[in-house]
Amino acid sequence: MNWLALSAALAPVAMAARVPFVIGGCAAGSVAIDHLPALDGWPGDLRIDARGVTLACAAELRDARLAVVNAELRRRGLVRGWRDETFAVVDPGSGQRLARIERAAARFWGTLTLGAHVNGHVTDDCGRPTALWVAQRSDTKPTDPGLLDNLVGGGVPDGQTPWQALVREGWEEAGLTAAQMQAARPGRVIRLQREIPEGLQVEDLHVFDLALPASATPVNQDGEVQYFTCLPVPDALALAAGRAMTVDAALVTLDFALRHDLLPAADAACLAVQLAPMLAGSASREQGP
């Protein structure tokens, strides 16, 4: 196969064109050098020097200060697709929570975000996957409108774990109850880092697998999915290797194929080598606080 999704995900990021974004002594993200002029004029809040951009305020003031800056960046068109949803800003190494920001601003700041995805599949009598559920995103989605997606996939907001977000999204996107989602099994965590029009996407994709009865029919609840289709595995993998799926969903689908031994040996070997640098651990069904 021609792994276009992997090529897009593994395209080198010109980090020389970005500088660190530092909070509390931690490199929480990065900012494009071209955007540094837009961050001038915030005395006491943002310090710009040879080390990068530092949020220089007390911990209890970080959220409010960033909210003001992000509102101005939105006004200038540098933060797009505003969601009115907050994401945590964390230290990528330790996971320590440093602040929270509007979801749409995460790409501007290059901060680590979390995603939760489900490979919804149908198996044969031996438990081998034979078909995969694929969703088409709404044409009104702020990111990747109209592209194909996994059965369930979404960002993890501040205050939720990937598992909690997955259960919530299961109902919102596919009409699957919390009881049905309990059957989801953890896969792996894929760290995706790539340049996108909104900035830099750095995201840990927490991958889960969910076997569904052949009679099951997902039903979208929140208007974010246009339709679902259940495709034979080879057809779904062909879409994942091309340009029809979001890069996130394509990687999640290809990883599923690799873990379940659904590829010819040569393709599996090639995919394993390319995917290896992106693996960040194993997903967890933690319930959270």
JSON list of N, CA and C in Angstrom, two decimals, residues 129-158:
[
{"chain": "A", "resi": 129, "resn": "PRO", "atom": "N", "xyz": [-11.46, -9.79, 12.94]},
{"chain": "A", "resi": 129, "resn": "PRO", "atom": "CA", "xyz": [-12.22, -8.67, 12.34]},
{"chain": "A", "resi": 129, "resn": "PRO", "atom": "C", "xyz": [-12.40, -8.86, 10.84]},
{"chain": "A", "resi": 130, "resn": "THR", "atom": "N", "xyz": [-13.63, -8.67, 10.40]},
{"chain": "A", "resi": 130, "resn": "THR", "atom": "CA", "xyz": [-13.94, -8.80, 8.98]},
{"chain": "A", "resi": 130, "resn": "THR", "atom": "C", "xyz": [-14.44, -7.50, 8.37]},
{"chain": "A", "resi": 131, "resn": "ALA", "atom": "N", "xyz": [-14.91, -6.57, 9.21]},
{"chain": "A", "resi": 131, "resn": "ALA", "atom": "CA", "xyz": [-15.44, -5.31, 8.71]},
{"chain": "A", "resi": 131, "resn": "ALA", "atom": "C", "xyz": [-15.20, -4.21, 9.74]},
{"chain": "A", "resi": 132, "resn": "LEU", "atom": "N", "xyz": [-15.10, -2.98, 9.25]},
{"chain": "A", "resi": 132, "resn": "LEU", "atom": "CA", "xyz": [-14.88, -1.82, 10.11]},
{"chain": "A", "resi": 132, "resn": "LEU", "atom": "C", "xyz": [-15.95, -0.76, 9.84]},
{"chain": "A", "resi": 133, "resn": "TRP", "atom": "N", "xyz": [-16.43, -0.15, 10.92]},
{"chain": "A", "resi": 133, "resn": "TRP", "atom": "CA", "xyz": [-17.36, 0.96, 10.78]},
{"chain": "A", "resi": 133, "resn": "TRP", "atom": "C", "xyz": [-16.58, 2.24, 10.51]},
{"chain": "A", "resi": 134, "resn": "VAL", "atom": "N", "xyz": [-17.06, 2.97, 9.51]},
{"chain": "A", "resi": 134, "resn": "VAL", "atom": "CA", "xyz": [-16.44, 4.25, 9.13]},
{"chain": "A", "resi": 134, "resn": "VAL", "atom": "C", "xyz": [-17.51, 5.32, 9.16]},
{"chain": "A", "resi": 135, "resn": "ALA", "atom": "N", "xyz": [-17.16, 6.48, 9.70]},
{"chain": "A", "resi": 135, "resn": "ALA", "atom": "CA", "xyz": [-18.10, 7.59, 9.77]},
{"chain": "A", "resi": 135, "resn": "ALA", "atom": "C", "xyz": [-17.65, 8.70, 8.82]},
{"chain": "A", "resi": 136, "resn": "GLN", "atom": "N", "xyz": [-18.61, 9.38, 8.22]},
{"chain": "A", "resi": 136, "resn": "GLN", "atom": "CA", "xyz": [-18.27, 10.59, 7.46]},
{"chain": "A", "resi": 136, "resn": "GLN", "atom": "C", "xyz": [-18.59, 11.80, 8.30]},
{"chain": "A", "resi": 137, "resn": "ARG", "atom": "N", "xyz": [-17.61, 12.66, 8.52]},
{"chain": "A", "resi": 137, "resn": "ARG", "atom": "CA", "xyz": [-17.78, 13.84, 9.34]},
{"chain": "A", "resi": 137, "resn": "ARG", "atom": "C", "xyz": [-18.72, 14.85, 8.67]},
{"chain": "A", "resi": 138, "resn": "SER", "atom": "N", "xyz": [-19.41, 15.59, 9.49]},
{"chain": "A", "resi": 138, "resn": "SER", "atom": "CA", "xyz": [-20.31, 16.62, 8.97]},
{"chain": "A", "resi": 138, "resn": "SER", "atom": "C", "xyz": [-19.52, 17.65, 8.16]},
{"chain": "A", "resi": 139, "resn": "ASP", "atom": "N", "xyz": [-20.16, 18.20, 7.15]},
{"chain": "A", "resi": 139, "resn": "ASP", "atom": "CA", "xyz": [-19.53, 19.25, 6.35]},
{"chain": "A", "resi": 139, "resn": "ASP", "atom": "C", "xyz": [-19.38, 20.55, 7.12]},
{"chain": "A", "resi": 140, "resn": "THR", "atom": "N", "xyz": [-20.02, 20.64, 8.29]},
{"chain": "A", "resi": 140, "resn": "THR", "atom": "CA", "xyz": [-19.92, 21.86, 9.09]},
{"chain": "A", "resi": 140, "resn": "THR", "atom": "C", "xyz": [-18.89, 21.75, 10.22]},
{"chain": "A", "resi": 141, "resn": "LYS", "atom": "N", "xyz": [-18.19, 20.63, 10.32]},
{"chain": "A", "resi": 141, "resn": "LYS", "atom": "CA", "xyz": [-17.17, 20.48, 11.35]},
{"chain": "A", "resi": 141, "resn": "LYS", "atom": "C", "xyz": [-16.07, 21.53, 11.14]},
{"chain": "A", "resi": 142, "resn": "PRO", "atom": "N", "xyz": [-15.55, 22.12, 12.22]},
{"chain": "A", "resi": 142, "resn": "PRO", "atom": "CA", "xyz": [-14.51, 23.13, 12.05]},
{"chain": "A", "resi": 142, "resn": "PRO", "atom": "C", "xyz": [-13.18, 22.57, 11.56]},
{"chain": "A", "resi": 143, "resn": "THR", "atom": "N", "xyz": [-12.93, 21.29, 11.79]},
{"chain": "A", "resi": 143, "resn": "THR", "atom": "CA", "xyz": [-11.72, 20.65, 11.28]},
{"chain": "A", "resi": 143, "resn": "THR", "atom": "C", "xyz": [-12.09, 19.43, 10.44]},
{"chain": "A", "resi": 144, "resn": "ASP", "atom": "N", "xyz": [-11.41, 19.27, 9.34]},
{"chain": "A", "resi": 144, "resn": "ASP", "atom": "CA", "xyz": [-11.58, 18.11, 8.43]},
{"chain": "A", "resi": 144, "resn": "ASP", "atom": "C", "xyz": [-13.04, 17.85, 8.07]},
{"chain": "A", "resi": 145, "resn": "PRO", "atom": "N", "xyz": [-13.80, 18.87, 7.66]},
{"chain": "A", "resi": 145, "resn": "PRO", "atom": "CA", "xyz": [-15.20, 18.63, 7.30]},
{"chain": "A", "resi": 145, "resn": "PRO", "atom": "C", "xyz": [-15.33, 17.67, 6.13]},
{"chain": "A", "resi": 146, "resn": "GLY", "atom": "N", "xyz": [-16.28, 16.73, 6.26]},
{"chain": "A", "resi": 146, "resn": "GLY", "atom": "CA", "xyz": [-16.58, 15.82, 5.17]},
{"chain": "A", "resi": 146, "resn": "GLY", "atom": "C", "xyz": [-15.65, 14.64, 5.03]},
{"chain": "A", "resi": 147, "resn": "LEU", "atom": "N", "xyz": [-14.55, 14.61, 5.76]},
{"chain": "A", "resi": 147, "resn": "LEU", "atom": "CA", "xyz": [-13.63, 13.48, 5.64]},
{"chain": "A", "resi": 147, "resn": "LEU", "atom": "C", "xyz": [-14.15, 12.28, 6.45]},
{"chain": "A", "resi": 148, "resn": "LEU", "atom": "N", "xyz": [-13.56, 11.13, 6.19]},
{"chain": "A", "resi": 148, "resn": "LEU", "atom": "CA", "xyz": [-13.97, 9.92, 6.89]},
{"chain": "A", "resi": 148, "resn": "LEU", "atom": "C", "xyz": [-13.25, 9.81, 8.23]},
{"chain": "A", "resi": 149, "resn": "ASP", "atom": "N", "xyz": [-13.90, 9.12, 9.16]},
{"chain": "A", "resi": 149, "resn": "ASP", "atom": "CA", "xyz": [-13.40, 9.06, 10.53]},
{"chain": "A", "resi": 149, "resn": "ASP", "atom": "C", "xyz": [-13.64, 7.66, 11.08]},
{"chain": "A", "resi": 150, "resn": "ASN", "atom": "N", "xyz": [-13.11, 7.42, 12.28]},
{"chain": "A", "resi": 150, "resn": "ASN", "atom": "CA", "xyz": [-13.42, 6.17, 12.98]},
{"chain": "A", "resi": 150, "resn": "ASN", "atom": "C", "xyz": [-14.86, 6.18, 13.46]},
{"chain": "A", "resi": 151, "resn": "LEU", "atom": "N", "xyz": [-15.33, 5.05, 13.95]},
{"chain": "A", "resi": 151, "resn": "LEU", "atom": "CA", "xyz": [-16.68, 4.97, 14.47]},
{"chain": "A", "resi": 151, "resn": "LEU", "atom": "C", "xyz": [-16.92, 6.05, 15.51]},
{"chain": "A", "resi": 152, "resn": "VAL", "atom": "N", "xyz": [-15.97, 6.21, 16.43]},
{"chain": "A", "resi": 152, "resn": "VAL", "atom": "CA", "xyz": [-16.02, 7.24, 17.47]},
{"chain": "A", "resi": 152, "resn": "VAL", "atom": "C", "xyz": [-14.64, 7.87, 17.57]},
{"chain": "A", "resi": 153, "resn": "GLY", "atom": "N", "xyz": [-14.60, 9.18, 17.66]},
{"chain": "A", "resi": 153, "resn": "GLY", "atom": "CA", "xyz": [-13.33, 9.85, 17.85]},
{"chain": "A", "resi": 153, "resn": "GLY", "atom": "C", "xyz": [-13.54, 11.28, 18.27]},
{"chain": "A", "resi": 154, "resn": "GLY", "atom": "N", "xyz": [-12.76, 11.75, 19.23]},
{"chain": "A", "resi": 154, "resn": "GLY", "atom": "CA", "xyz": [-12.92, 13.12, 19.66]},
{"chain": "A", "resi": 154, "resn": "GLY", "atom": "C", "xyz": [-11.83, 13.55, 20.60]},
{"chain": "A", "resi": 155, "resn": "GLY", "atom": "N", "xyz": [-11.76, 14.86, 20.83]},
{"chain": "A", "resi": 155, "resn": "GLY", "atom": "CA", "xyz": [-10.79, 15.41, 21.76]},
{"chain": "A", "resi": 155, "resn": "GLY", "atom": "C", "xyz": [-11.21, 15.20, 23.20]},
{"chain": "A", "resi": 156, "resn": "VAL", "atom": "N", "xyz": [-10.23, 15.21, 24.08]},
{"chain": "A", "resi": 156, "resn": "VAL", "atom": "CA", "xyz": [-10.46, 15.01, 25.51]},
{"chain": "A", "resi": 156, "resn": "VAL", "atom": "C", "xyz": [-10.42, 16.36, 26.21]},
{"chain": "A", "resi": 157, "resn": "PRO", "atom": "N", "xyz": [-11.55, 16.86, 26.69]},
{"chain": "A", "resi": 157, "resn": "PRO", "atom": "CA", "xyz": [-11.57, 18.18, 27.32]},
{"chain": "A", "resi": 157, "resn": "PRO", "atom": "C", "xyz": [-10.94, 18.17, 28.71]},
{"chain": "A", "resi": 158, "resn": "ASP", "atom": "N", "xyz": [-10.65, 19.36, 29.20]},
{"chain": "A", "resi": 158, "resn": "ASP", "atom": "CA", "xyz": [-10.12, 19.50, 30.55]},
{"chain": "A", "resi": 158, "resn": "ASP", "atom": "C", "xyz": [-11.10, 18.88, 31.55]}
]
